Amino acid sequence: MSITVDSFKTNVLPTWCPGCGDFGIWMSLKNAFVELGIGTDDGVVVYGVGCHGNMYDWMKIYGVAALHGRTLPVAQGLKLVNRTLPVIVVSGDGDGLGEGGNHFIHAAKRNPDITVLIHDNQVYGLTTGQASPTAKGGFVTKSTPEGVFDEPVNPLALAITAGATFVARGFAGDAPGLTALMVAAVKHKGFSVVDILQPCATFDKIHTYQWYRERLYTIETAETKIKALEKAMEWGDKIPMGIFYKEEKPTSEDHEAKITNVPFDLQELLSEFI
Ligand code: SF4
C-alpha cells in the first residue's frame, strides 16, 4: 500500500490551540515520512511531555510517550536494539533542553543515528505559559513578570559544541522548507538536530508568524564549526535558518558493533526482563 499523509491519520482530532505552530511541524513530519518512504510500521517516534507530546494521539506510527525530559534515553535504547530502525524524537524546548538538557548534551557527544526535532516556542505552553530555557531576554511570562533576565539556551550552539553532526533550524510557518530539513536530518547518519521556531499563539504575542517572517533568511551550510557557531549566535533583526553544520563521523552504533570484550553475559542479565 502506498504511503500518503493520510496513512498517519488516527481517529483523534488535535487539541492544539488554533494557530499553534505545532500544526505546521506535524504536517511537515508527515510529509517527510511520505518523502522518505517511512510508513506507520517502519519507524518510531519518541515524544516528550508538553504541547508537542500530544501529537502522540493523532500521529499513527509506532510511538513512545516518554517521561518528561527522557526522550533521548528511550530513543538511544531503541536504536541500540534495532540499528536499522529510523528513530525520531519529537521534543520541546522545555522538555528537551530543560528537563532533558543533560541527556541532550550526552546524546550529542555519542552521535547515535537519531533525529531530534525541537518544538522551540520559548514557553511551557502545556502548563499555561511559563518561560522555557530558550526564552529571550525581557520576555514577560507568568513565571517572569519582570521579563526574563537570564541567558537563553542556544539549541544550535549547544548541539554544535556538544558534538551533534547535523544541526539545522527550521520554521513552523514554512512547511516545504521544514519538510526538506526533516528529510535531510533523517537521512543523515548520526545525531541530527532540527530546532524549529514555533509560534505559540496563546502565550507569546511577540514571536508571531509575522515577526519571524520579517526576520528569517536562509543560509548556506558553514564549512567549519566556528563559522556555524557565528551564524548560530545571530538573533535580532535577522535570524538565520537552514543547515548550519554537518559532518560525517562514526556513530555510537558503529563503535558499539566493534565491542567484543564484554565482561558479562548480556543475554543472561536481560533474561529476567524478556
Ligand atoms: Fe500551541 Fe501554545 Fe496552545 Fe500549546 S499553548 S497548543 S504551544 S498555541
PDB file of N, CA, C and O in Angstrom, residues 135-212:
ATOM      1  N   ALA A 135      13.741  31.001  26.241  1.00  0.00           N
ATOM      2  CA  ALA A 135      13.077  32.317  26.276  1.00  0.00           C
ATOM      3  C   ALA A 135      14.121  33.434  26.247  1.00  0.00           C
ATOM      4  O   ALA A 135      15.110  33.402  26.984  1.00  0.00           O
ATOM      5  N   LYS A 136      13.871  34.422  25.420  1.00  0.00           N
ATOM      6  CA  LYS A 136      14.849  35.502  25.224  1.00  0.00           C
ATOM      7  C   LYS A 136      14.670  36.601  26.280  1.00  0.00           C
ATOM      8  O   LYS A 136      13.598  36.741  26.872  1.00  0.00           O
ATOM      9  N   GLY A 137      15.725  37.363  26.468  1.00  0.00           N
ATOM     10  CA  GLY A 137      15.752  38.416  27.487  1.00  0.00           C
ATOM     11  C   GLY A 137      14.564  39.373  27.374  1.00  0.00           C
ATOM     12  O   GLY A 137      14.194  39.797  26.286  1.00  0.00           O
ATOM     13  N   GLY A 138      13.968  39.686  28.525  1.00  0.00           N
ATOM     14  CA  GLY A 138      12.874  40.654  28.547  1.00  0.00           C
ATOM     15  C   GLY A 138      11.502  40.047  28.347  1.00  0.00           C
ATOM     16  O   GLY A 138      10.479  40.727  28.539  1.00  0.00           O
ATOM     17  N   PHE A 139      11.429  38.769  27.959  1.00  0.00           N
ATOM     18  CA  PHE A 139      10.154  38.123  27.649  1.00  0.00           C
ATOM     19  C   PHE A 139       9.320  37.988  28.940  1.00  0.00           C
ATOM     20  O   PHE A 139       9.740  37.339  29.894  1.00  0.00           O
ATOM     21  N   VAL A 140       8.156  38.643  28.946  1.00  0.00           N
ATOM     22  CA  VAL A 140       7.282  38.615  30.129  1.00  0.00           C
ATOM     23  C   VAL A 140       6.359  37.403  30.043  1.00  0.00           C
ATOM     24  O   VAL A 140       5.627  37.229  29.062  1.00  0.00           O
ATOM     25  N   THR A 141       6.440  36.568  31.066  1.00  0.00           N
ATOM     26  CA  THR A 141       5.556  35.393  31.154  1.00  0.00           C
ATOM     27  C   THR A 141       5.044  35.308  32.587  1.00  0.00           C
ATOM     28  O   THR A 141       5.440  36.097  33.444  1.00  0.00           O
ATOM     29  N   LYS A 142       4.207  34.286  32.850  1.00  0.00           N
ATOM     30  CA  LYS A 142       3.687  34.109  34.207  1.00  0.00           C
ATOM     31  C   LYS A 142       4.797  33.915  35.224  1.00  0.00           C
ATOM     32  O   LYS A 142       4.704  34.355  36.361  1.00  0.00           O
ATOM     33  N   SER A 143       5.849  33.211  34.809  1.00  0.00           N
ATOM     34  CA  SER A 143       6.941  32.934  35.751  1.00  0.00           C
ATOM     35  C   SER A 143       8.008  34.027  35.741  1.00  0.00           C
ATOM     36  O   SER A 143       8.904  34.027  36.574  1.00  0.00           O
ATOM     37  N   THR A 144       7.908  34.963  34.783  1.00  0.00           N
ATOM     38  CA  THR A 144       8.895  36.048  34.700  1.00  0.00           C
ATOM     39  C   THR A 144       8.154  37.379  34.511  1.00  0.00           C
ATOM     40  O   THR A 144       8.253  38.003  33.441  1.00  0.00           O
ATOM     41  N   PRO A 145       7.402  37.833  35.539  1.00  0.00           N
ATOM     42  CA  PRO A 145       6.579  39.047  35.378  1.00  0.00           C
ATOM     43  C   PRO A 145       7.396  40.299  35.084  1.00  0.00           C
ATOM     44  O   PRO A 145       6.887  41.256  34.512  1.00  0.00           O
ATOM     45  N   GLU A 146       8.688  40.281  35.464  1.00  0.00           N
ATOM     46  CA  GLU A 146       9.557  41.433  35.168  1.00  0.00           C
ATOM     47  C   GLU A 146      10.346  41.204  33.876  1.00  0.00           C
ATOM     48  O   GLU A 146      11.244  41.973  33.552  1.00  0.00           O
ATOM     49  N   GLY A 147      10.076  40.123  33.209  1.00  0.00           N
ATOM     50  CA  GLY A 147      10.820  39.782  31.992  1.00  0.00           C
ATOM     51  C   GLY A 147      11.955  38.822  32.313  1.00  0.00           C
ATOM     52  O   GLY A 147      12.499  38.841  33.415  1.00  0.00           O
ATOM     53  N   VAL A 148      12.299  37.986  31.324  1.00  0.00           N
ATOM     54  CA  VAL A 148      13.410  37.029  31.503  1.00  0.00           C
ATOM     55  C   VAL A 148      14.711  37.807  31.650  1.00  0.00           C
ATOM     56  O   VAL A 148      14.972  38.738  30.887  1.00  0.00           O
ATOM     57  N   PHE A 149      15.515  37.465  32.668  1.00  0.00           N
ATOM     58  CA  PHE A 149      16.790  38.174  32.824  1.00  0.00           C
ATOM     59  C   PHE A 149      18.000  37.263  32.623  1.00  0.00           C
ATOM     60  O   PHE A 149      19.118  37.733  32.535  1.00  0.00           O
ATOM     61  N   ASP A 150      17.773  35.940  32.561  1.00  0.00           N
ATOM     62  CA  ASP A 150      18.935  35.066  32.387  1.00  0.00           C
ATOM     63  C   ASP A 150      19.183  34.755  30.910  1.00  0.00           C
ATOM     64  O   ASP A 150      18.341  35.016  30.053  1.00  0.00           O
ATOM     65  N   GLU A 151      20.353  34.220  30.644  1.00  0.00           N
ATOM     66  CA  GLU A 151      20.772  33.909  29.269  1.00  0.00           C
ATOM     67  C   GLU A 151      19.918  32.784  28.689  1.00  0.00           C
ATOM     68  O   GLU A 151      19.731  31.758  29.346  1.00  0.00           O
ATOM     69  N   PRO A 152      19.417  32.929  27.480  1.00  0.00           N
ATOM     70  CA  PRO A 152      18.685  31.806  26.887  1.00  0.00           C
ATOM     71  C   PRO A 152      19.638  30.703  26.433  1.00  0.00           C
ATOM     72  O   PRO A 152      20.772  30.982  26.037  1.00  0.00           O
ATOM     73  N   VAL A 153      19.175  29.462  26.519  1.00  0.00           N
ATOM     74  CA  VAL A 153      19.928  28.357  25.921  1.00  0.00           C
ATOM     75  C   VAL A 153      19.850  28.532  24.407  1.00  0.00           C
ATOM     76  O   VAL A 153      18.787  28.838  23.866  1.00  0.00           O
ATOM     77  N   ASN A 154      20.981  28.359  23.744  1.00  0.00           N
ATOM     78  CA  ASN A 154      21.002  28.419  22.283  1.00  0.00           C
ATOM     79  C   ASN A 154      21.100  26.978  21.769  1.00  0.00           C
ATOM     80  O   ASN A 154      22.167  26.359  21.821  1.00  0.00           O
ATOM     81  N   PRO A 155      19.983  26.407  21.304  1.00  0.00           N
ATOM     82  CA  PRO A 155      19.980  24.976  20.936  1.00  0.00           C
ATOM     83  C   PRO A 155      21.008  24.633  19.858  1.00  0.00           C
ATOM     84  O   PRO A 155      21.610  23.560  19.890  1.00  0.00           O
ATOM     85  N   LEU A 156      21.199  25.566  18.908  1.00  0.00           N
ATOM     86  CA  LEU A 156      22.122  25.282  17.805  1.00  0.00           C
ATOM     87  C   LEU A 156      23.560  25.261  18.304  1.00  0.00           C
ATOM     88  O   LEU A 156      24.326  24.330  18.022  1.00  0.00           O
ATOM     89  N   ALA A 157      23.935  26.298  19.063  1.00  0.00           N
ATOM     90  CA  ALA A 157      25.312  26.373  19.574  1.00  0.00           C
ATOM     91  C   ALA A 157      25.590  25.199  20.510  1.00  0.00           C
ATOM     92  O   ALA A 157      26.676  24.614  20.480  1.00  0.00           O
ATOM     93  N   LEU A 158      24.603  24.862  21.322  1.00  0.00           N
ATOM     94  CA  LEU A 158      24.762  23.744  22.254  1.00  0.00           C
ATOM     95  C   LEU A 158      24.981  22.437  21.482  1.00  0.00           C
ATOM     96  O   LEU A 158      25.877  21.649  21.796  1.00  0.00           O
ATOM     97  N   ALA A 159      24.159  22.229  20.465  1.00  0.00           N
ATOM     98  CA  ALA A 159      24.266  20.991  19.673  1.00  0.00           C
ATOM     99  C   ALA A 159      25.616  20.920  18.953  1.00  0.00           C
ATOM    100  O   ALA A 159      26.280  19.873  18.949  1.00  0.00           O
ATOM    101  N   ILE A 160      26.040  22.040  18.369  1.00  0.00           N
ATOM    102  CA  ILE A 160      27.310  22.039  17.616  1.00  0.00           C
ATOM    103  C   ILE A 160      28.489  21.743  18.545  1.00  0.00           C
ATOM    104  O   ILE A 160      29.343  20.914  18.247  1.00  0.00           O
ATOM    105  N   THR A 161      28.516  22.426  19.696  1.00  0.00           N
ATOM    106  CA  THR A 161      29.668  22.249  20.584  1.00  0.00           C
ATOM    107  C   THR A 161      29.632  20.898  21.302  1.00  0.00           C
ATOM    108  O   THR A 161      30.680  20.367  21.666  1.00  0.00           O
ATOM    109  N   ALA A 162      28.443  20.341  21.501  1.00  0.00           N
ATOM    110  CA  ALA A 162      28.371  19.047  22.196  1.00  0.00           C
ATOM    111  C   ALA A 162      28.747  17.883  21.275  1.00  0.00           C
ATOM    112  O   ALA A 162      29.060  16.804  21.754  1.00  0.00           O
ATOM    113  N   GLY A 163      28.697  18.097  19.952  1.00  0.00           N
ATOM    114  CA  GLY A 163      29.136  17.027  19.050  1.00  0.00           C
ATOM    115  C   GLY A 163      28.103  16.535  18.057  1.00  0.00           C
ATOM    116  O   GLY A 163      28.355  15.568  17.334  1.00  0.00           O
ATOM    117  N   ALA A 164      26.930  17.178  18.001  1.00  0.00           N
ATOM    118  CA  ALA A 164      25.927  16.764  17.004  1.00  0.00           C
ATOM    119  C   ALA A 164      26.529  16.920  15.605  1.00  0.00           C
ATOM    120  O   ALA A 164      27.278  17.859  15.344  1.00  0.00           O
ATOM    121  N   THR A 165      26.185  15.999  14.711  1.00  0.00           N
ATOM    122  CA  THR A 165      26.821  16.017  13.387  1.00  0.00           C
ATOM    123  C   THR A 165      25.905  16.573  12.292  1.00  0.00           C
ATOM    124  O   THR A 165      26.286  16.615  11.129  1.00  0.00           O
ATOM    125  N   PHE A 166      24.714  16.994  12.676  1.00  0.00           N
ATOM    126  CA  PHE A 166      23.801  17.679  11.731  1.00  0.00           C
ATOM    127  C   PHE A 166      22.973  18.630  12.582  1.00  0.00           C
ATOM    128  O   PHE A 166      22.246  18.205  13.483  1.00  0.00           O
ATOM    129  N   VAL A 167      23.108  19.920  12.298  1.00  0.00           N
ATOM    130  CA  VAL A 167      22.424  20.914  13.135  1.00  0.00           C
ATOM    131  C   VAL A 167      21.714  21.914  12.222  1.00  0.00           C
ATOM    132  O   VAL A 167      22.358  22.560  11.372  1.00  0.00           O
ATOM    133  N   ALA A 168      20.405  22.028  12.391  1.00  0.00           N
ATOM    134  CA  ALA A 168      19.628  22.896  11.498  1.00  0.00           C
ATOM    135  C   ALA A 168      18.574  23.668  12.275  1.00  0.00           C
ATOM    136  O   ALA A 168      18.237  23.320  13.410  1.00  0.00           O
ATOM    137  N   ARG A 169      18.085  24.732  11.638  1.00  0.00           N
ATOM    138  CA  ARG A 169      16.949  25.467  12.206  1.00  0.00           C
ATOM    139  C   ARG A 169      15.878  25.603  11.129  1.00  0.00           C
ATOM    140  O   ARG A 169      16.184  25.965   9.978  1.00  0.00           O
ATOM    141  N   GLY A 170      14.635  25.308  11.497  1.00  0.00           N
ATOM    142  CA  GLY A 170      13.518  25.472  10.581  1.00  0.00           C
ATOM    143  C   GLY A 170      12.461  26.355  11.205  1.00  0.00           C
ATOM    144  O   GLY A 170      12.608  26.836  12.334  1.00  0.00           O
ATOM    145  N   PHE A 171      11.383  26.553  10.473  1.00  0.00           N
ATOM    146  CA  PHE A 171      10.306  27.439  10.925  1.00  0.00           C
ATOM    147  C   PHE A 171       8.976  26.720  10.709  1.00  0.00           C
ATOM    148  O   PHE A 171       8.715  26.198   9.614  1.00  0.00           O
ATOM    149  N   ALA A 172       8.147  26.716  11.751  1.00  0.00           N
ATOM    150  CA  ALA A 172       6.864  26.019  11.667  1.00  0.00           C
ATOM    151  C   ALA A 172       5.953  26.617  10.597  1.00  0.00           C
ATOM    152  O   ALA A 172       5.033  25.953  10.115  1.00  0.00           O
ATOM    153  N   GLY A 173       6.194  27.877  10.221  1.00  0.00           N
ATOM    154  CA  GLY A 173       5.369  28.542   9.210  1.00  0.00           C
ATOM    155  C   GLY A 173       5.887  28.339   7.798  1.00  0.00           C
ATOM    156  O   GLY A 173       5.426  28.998   6.863  1.00  0.00           O
ATOM    157  N   ASP A 174       6.851  27.459   7.623  1.00  0.00           N
ATOM    158  CA  ASP A 174       7.426  27.181   6.299  1.00  0.00           C
ATOM    159  C   ASP A 174       7.463  25.669   6.108  1.00  0.00           C
ATOM    160  O   ASP A 174       8.514  25.030   6.208  1.00  0.00           O
ATOM    161  N   ALA A 175       6.286  25.080   5.865  1.00  0.00           N
ATOM    162  CA  ALA A 175       6.193  23.610   5.782  1.00  0.00           C
ATOM    163  C   ALA A 175       7.108  23.004   4.708  1.00  0.00           C
ATOM    164  O   ALA A 175       7.790  22.018   4.983  1.00  0.00           O
ATOM    165  N   PRO A 176       7.189  23.587   3.488  1.00  0.00           N
ATOM    166  CA  PRO A 176       8.075  22.956   2.486  1.00  0.00           C
ATOM    167  C   PRO A 176       9.543  22.973   2.935  1.00  0.00           C
ATOM    168  O   PRO A 176      10.246  21.966   2.816  1.00  0.00           O
ATOM    169  N   GLY A 177       9.989  24.114   3.461  1.00  0.00           N
ATOM    170  CA  GLY A 177      11.384  24.219   3.920  1.00  0.00           C
ATOM    171  C   GLY A 177      11.651  23.290   5.094  1.00  0.00           C
ATOM    172  O   GLY A 177      12.695  22.630   5.167  1.00  0.00           O
ATOM    173  N   LEU A 178      10.689  23.223   6.005  1.00  0.00           N
ATOM    174  CA  LEU A 178      10.854  22.374   7.190  1.00  0.00           C
ATOM    175  C   LEU A 178      10.840  20.895   6.805  1.00  0.00           C
ATOM    176  O   LEU A 178      11.636  20.097   7.323  1.00  0.00           O
ATOM    177  N   THR A 179       9.981  20.537   5.870  1.00  0.00           N
ATOM    178  CA  THR A 179       9.947  19.148   5.393  1.00  0.00           C
ATOM    179  C   THR A 179      11.306  18.759   4.823  1.00  0.00           C
ATOM    180  O   THR A 179      11.843  17.686   5.130  1.00  0.00           O
ATOM    181  N   ALA A 180      11.882  19.644   4.019  1.00  0.00           N
ATOM    182  CA  ALA A 180      13.194  19.351   3.402  1.00  0.00           C
ATOM    183  C   ALA A 180      14.264  19.174   4.481  1.00  0.00           C
ATOM    184  O   ALA A 180      15.116  18.276   4.384  1.00  0.00           O
ATOM    185  N   LEU A 181      14.224  20.006   5.522  1.00  0.00           N
ATOM    186  CA  LEU A 181      15.206  19.869   6.611  1.00  0.00           C
ATOM    187  C   LEU A 181      15.015  18.541   7.346  1.00  0.00           C
ATOM    188  O   LEU A 181      15.983  17.874   7.699  1.00  0.00           O
ATOM    189  N   MET A 182      13.767  18.170   7.584  1.00  0.00           N
ATOM    190  CA  MET A 182      13.495  16.907   8.287  1.00  0.00           C
ATOM    191  C   MET A 182      13.980  15.717   7.457  1.00  0.00           C
ATOM    192  O   MET A 182      14.567  14.778   7.990  1.00  0.00           O
ATOM    193  N   VAL A 183      13.727  15.764   6.167  1.00  0.00           N
ATOM    194  CA  VAL A 183      14.171  14.670   5.284  1.00  0.00           C
ATOM    195  C   VAL A 183      15.699  14.549   5.343  1.00  0.00           C
ATOM    196  O   VAL A 183      16.260  13.461   5.525  1.00  0.00           O
ATOM    197  N   ALA A 184      16.377  15.694   5.239  1.00  0.00           N
ATOM    198  CA  ALA A 184      17.852  15.678   5.280  1.00  0.00           C
ATOM    199  C   ALA A 184      18.348  15.191   6.636  1.00  0.00           C
ATOM    200  O   ALA A 184      19.333  14.442   6.719  1.00  0.00           O
ATOM    201  N   ALA A 185      17.663  15.590   7.695  1.00  0.00           N
ATOM    202  CA  ALA A 185      18.089  15.189   9.047  1.00  0.00           C
ATOM    203  C   ALA A 185      17.938  13.683   9.241  1.00  0.00           C
ATOM    204  O   ALA A 185      18.820  13.024   9.789  1.00  0.00           O
ATOM    205  N   VAL A 186      16.819  13.115   8.803  1.00  0.00           N
ATOM    206  CA  VAL A 186      16.605  11.673   8.973  1.00  0.00           C
ATOM    207  C   VAL A 186      17.584  10.887   8.092  1.00  0.00           C
ATOM    208  O   VAL A 186      18.113   9.847   8.498  1.00  0.00           O
ATOM    209  N   LYS A 187      17.883  11.407   6.908  1.00  0.00           N
ATOM    210  CA  LYS A 187      18.831  10.712   6.013  1.00  0.00           C
ATOM    211  C   LYS A 187      20.250  10.767   6.564  1.00  0.00           C
ATOM    212  O   LYS A 187      21.072   9.910   6.268  1.00  0.00           O
ATOM    213  N   HIS A 188      20.547  11.785   7.327  1.00  0.00           N
ATOM    214  CA  HIS A 188      21.914  11.939   7.868  1.00  0.00           C
ATOM    215  C   HIS A 188      22.234  10.779   8.807  1.00  0.00           C
ATOM    216  O   HIS A 188      21.422  10.427   9.669  1.00  0.00           O
ATOM    217  N   LYS A 189      23.423  10.218   8.684  1.00  0.00           N
ATOM    218  CA  LYS A 189      23.827   9.121   9.586  1.00  0.00           C
ATOM    219  C   LYS A 189      24.536   9.744  10.786  1.00  0.00           C
ATOM    220  O   LYS A 189      25.681  10.175  10.682  1.00  0.00           O
ATOM    221  N   GLY A 190      23.822   9.824  11.883  1.00  0.00           N
ATOM    222  CA  GLY A 190      24.389  10.430  13.080  1.00  0.00           C
ATOM    223  C   GLY A 190      23.332  11.239  13.815  1.00  0.00           C
ATOM    224  O   GLY A 190      22.151  11.228  13.453  1.00  0.00           O
ATOM    225  N   PHE A 191      23.766  11.950  14.833  1.00  0.00           N
ATOM    226  CA  PHE A 191      22.834  12.694  15.686  1.00  0.00           C
ATOM    227  C   PHE A 191      22.442  13.996  14.989  1.00  0.00           C
ATOM    228  O   PHE A 191      23.245  14.921  14.852  1.00  0.00           O
ATOM    229  N   SER A 192      21.202  14.062  14.542  1.00  0.00           N
ATOM    230  CA  SER A 192      20.751  15.239  13.800  1.00  0.00           C
ATOM    231  C   SER A 192      19.716  15.997  14.619  1.00  0.00           C
ATOM    232  O   SER A 192      18.822  15.392  15.223  1.00  0.00           O
ATOM    233  N   VAL A 193      19.874  17.308  14.638  1.00  0.00           N
ATOM    234  CA  VAL A 193      19.012  18.162  15.449  1.00  0.00           C
ATOM    235  C   VAL A 193      18.388  19.220  14.549  1.00  0.00           C
ATOM    236  O   VAL A 193      19.100  19.909  13.808  1.00  0.00           O
ATOM    237  N   VAL A 194      17.066  19.339  14.599  1.00  0.00           N
ATOM    238  CA  VAL A 194      16.405  20.456  13.909  1.00  0.00           C
ATOM    239  C   VAL A 194      15.668  21.269  14.969  1.00  0.00           C
ATOM    240  O   VAL A 194      14.697  20.792  15.577  1.00  0.00           O
ATOM    241  N   ASP A 195      16.166  22.467  15.212  1.00  0.00           N
ATOM    242  CA  ASP A 195      15.493  23.386  16.127  1.00  0.00           C
ATOM    243  C   ASP A 195      14.423  24.119  15.309  1.00  0.00           C
ATOM    244  O   ASP A 195      14.746  24.747  14.303  1.00  0.00           O
ATOM    245  N   ILE A 196      13.175  24.011  15.754  1.00  0.00           N
ATOM    246  CA  ILE A 196      12.080  24.553  14.938  1.00  0.00           C
ATOM    247  C   ILE A 196      11.426  25.734  15.655  1.00  0.00           C
ATOM    248  O   ILE A 196      10.839  25.568  16.732  1.00  0.00           O
ATOM    249  N   LEU A 197      11.529  26.905  15.066  1.00  0.00           N
ATOM    250  CA  LEU A 197      10.907  28.093  15.645  1.00  0.00           C
ATOM    251  C   LEU A 197       9.398  27.941  15.480  1.00  0.00           C
ATOM    252  O   LEU A 197       8.888  27.830  14.358  1.00  0.00           O
ATOM    253  N   GLN A 198       8.731  27.931  16.620  1.00  0.00           N
ATOM    254  CA  GLN A 198       7.304  27.568  16.617  1.00  0.00           C
ATOM    255  C   GLN A 198       6.489  28.613  17.368  1.00  0.00           C
ATOM    256  O   GLN A 198       6.569  28.701  18.588  1.00  0.00           O
ATOM    257  N   PRO A 199       5.723  29.446  16.677  1.00  0.00           N
ATOM    258  CA  PRO A 199       4.890  30.415  17.394  1.00  0.00           C
ATOM    259  C   PRO A 199       3.895  29.719  18.322  1.00  0.00           C
ATOM    260  O   PRO A 199       3.251  28.739  17.933  1.00  0.00           O
ATOM    261  N   CYS A 200       3.811  30.218  19.553  1.00  0.00           N
ATOM    262  CA  CYS A 200       2.762  29.783  20.486  1.00  0.00           C
ATOM    263  C   CYS A 200       1.703  30.884  20.452  1.00  0.00           C
ATOM    264  O   CYS A 200       1.914  31.973  20.998  1.00  0.00           O
ATOM    265  N   ALA A 201       0.608  30.576  19.773  1.00  0.00           N
ATOM    266  CA  ALA A 201      -0.410  31.601  19.515  1.00  0.00           C
ATOM    267  C   ALA A 201      -1.082  32.100  20.790  1.00  0.00           C
ATOM    268  O   ALA A 201      -1.633  33.203  20.813  1.00  0.00           O
ATOM    269  N   THR A 202      -1.024  31.306  21.848  1.00  0.00           N
ATOM    270  CA  THR A 202      -1.765  31.661  23.075  1.00  0.00           C
ATOM    271  C   THR A 202      -0.919  32.411  24.093  1.00  0.00           C
ATOM    272  O   THR A 202      -1.380  33.388  24.690  1.00  0.00           O
ATOM    273  N   PHE A 203       0.339  31.984  24.279  1.00  0.00           N
ATOM    274  CA  PHE A 203       1.122  32.567  25.375  1.00  0.00           C
ATOM    275  C   PHE A 203       2.306  33.428  24.924  1.00  0.00           C
ATOM    276  O   PHE A 203       3.110  33.855  25.756  1.00  0.00           O
ATOM    277  N   ASP A 204       2.438  33.645  23.633  1.00  0.00           N
ATOM    278  CA  ASP A 204       3.513  34.522  23.155  1.00  0.00           C
ATOM    279  C   ASP A 204       2.947  35.402  22.046  1.00  0.00           C
ATOM    280  O   ASP A 204       2.752  34.943  20.914  1.00  0.00           O
ATOM    281  N   LYS A 205       2.682  36.661  22.402  1.00  0.00           N
ATOM    282  CA  LYS A 205       2.099  37.582  21.412  1.00  0.00           C
ATOM    283  C   LYS A 205       3.194  38.355  20.672  1.00  0.00           C
ATOM    284  O   LYS A 205       2.915  39.217  19.839  1.00  0.00           O
ATOM    285  N   ILE A 206       4.462  38.065  20.979  1.00  0.00           N
ATOM    286  CA  ILE A 206       5.566  38.780  20.320  1.00  0.00           C
ATOM    287  C   ILE A 206       6.095  37.988  19.124  1.00  0.00           C
ATOM    288  O   ILE A 206       6.146  38.488  18.000  1.00  0.00           O
ATOM    289  N   HIS A 207       6.483  36.729  19.383  1.00  0.00           N
ATOM    290  CA  HIS A 207       7.113  35.934  18.322  1.00  0.00           C
ATOM    291  C   HIS A 207       6.033  35.256  17.474  1.00  0.00           C
ATOM    292  O   HIS A 207       5.846  34.036  17.523  1.00  0.00           O
ATOM    293  N   THR A 208       5.349  36.069  16.698  1.00  0.00           N
ATOM    294  CA  THR A 208       4.255  35.584  15.845  1.00  0.00           C
ATOM    295  C   THR A 208       4.820  35.117  14.498  1.00  0.00           C
ATOM    296  O   THR A 208       6.009  35.310  14.216  1.00  0.00           O
ATOM    297  N   TYR A 209       3.960  34.561  13.678  1.00  0.00           N
ATOM    298  CA  TYR A 209       4.402  34.169  12.326  1.00  0.00           C
ATOM    299  C   TYR A 209       4.973  35.377  11.601  1.00  0.00           C
ATOM    300  O   TYR A 209       6.011  35.294  10.958  1.00  0.00           O
ATOM    301  N   GLN A 210       4.285  36.510  11.725  1.00  0.00           N
ATOM    302  CA  GLN A 210       4.736  37.706  11.008  1.00  0.00           C
ATOM    303  C   GLN A 210       6.095  38.177  11.537  1.00  0.00           C
ATOM    304  O   GLN A 210       6.987  38.542  10.770  1.00  0.00           O
ATOM    305  N   TRP A 211       6.258  38.135  12.858  1.00  0.00           N
ATOM    306  CA  TRP A 211       7.524  38.557  13.485  1.00  0.00           C
ATOM    307  C   TRP A 211       8.673  37.741  12.905  1.00  0.00           C
ATOM    308  O   TRP A 211       9.708  38.282  12.525  1.00  0.00           O
ATOM    309  N   TYR A 212       8.456  36.429  12.813  1.00  0.00           N
ATOM    310  CA  TYR A 212       9.519  35.572  12.267  1.00  0.00           C
ATOM    311  C   TYR A 212       9.720  35.824  10.776  1.00  0.00           C
ATOM    312  O   TYR A 212      10.856  35.908  10.298  1.00  0.00           O
TER     313      TYR A 212
END
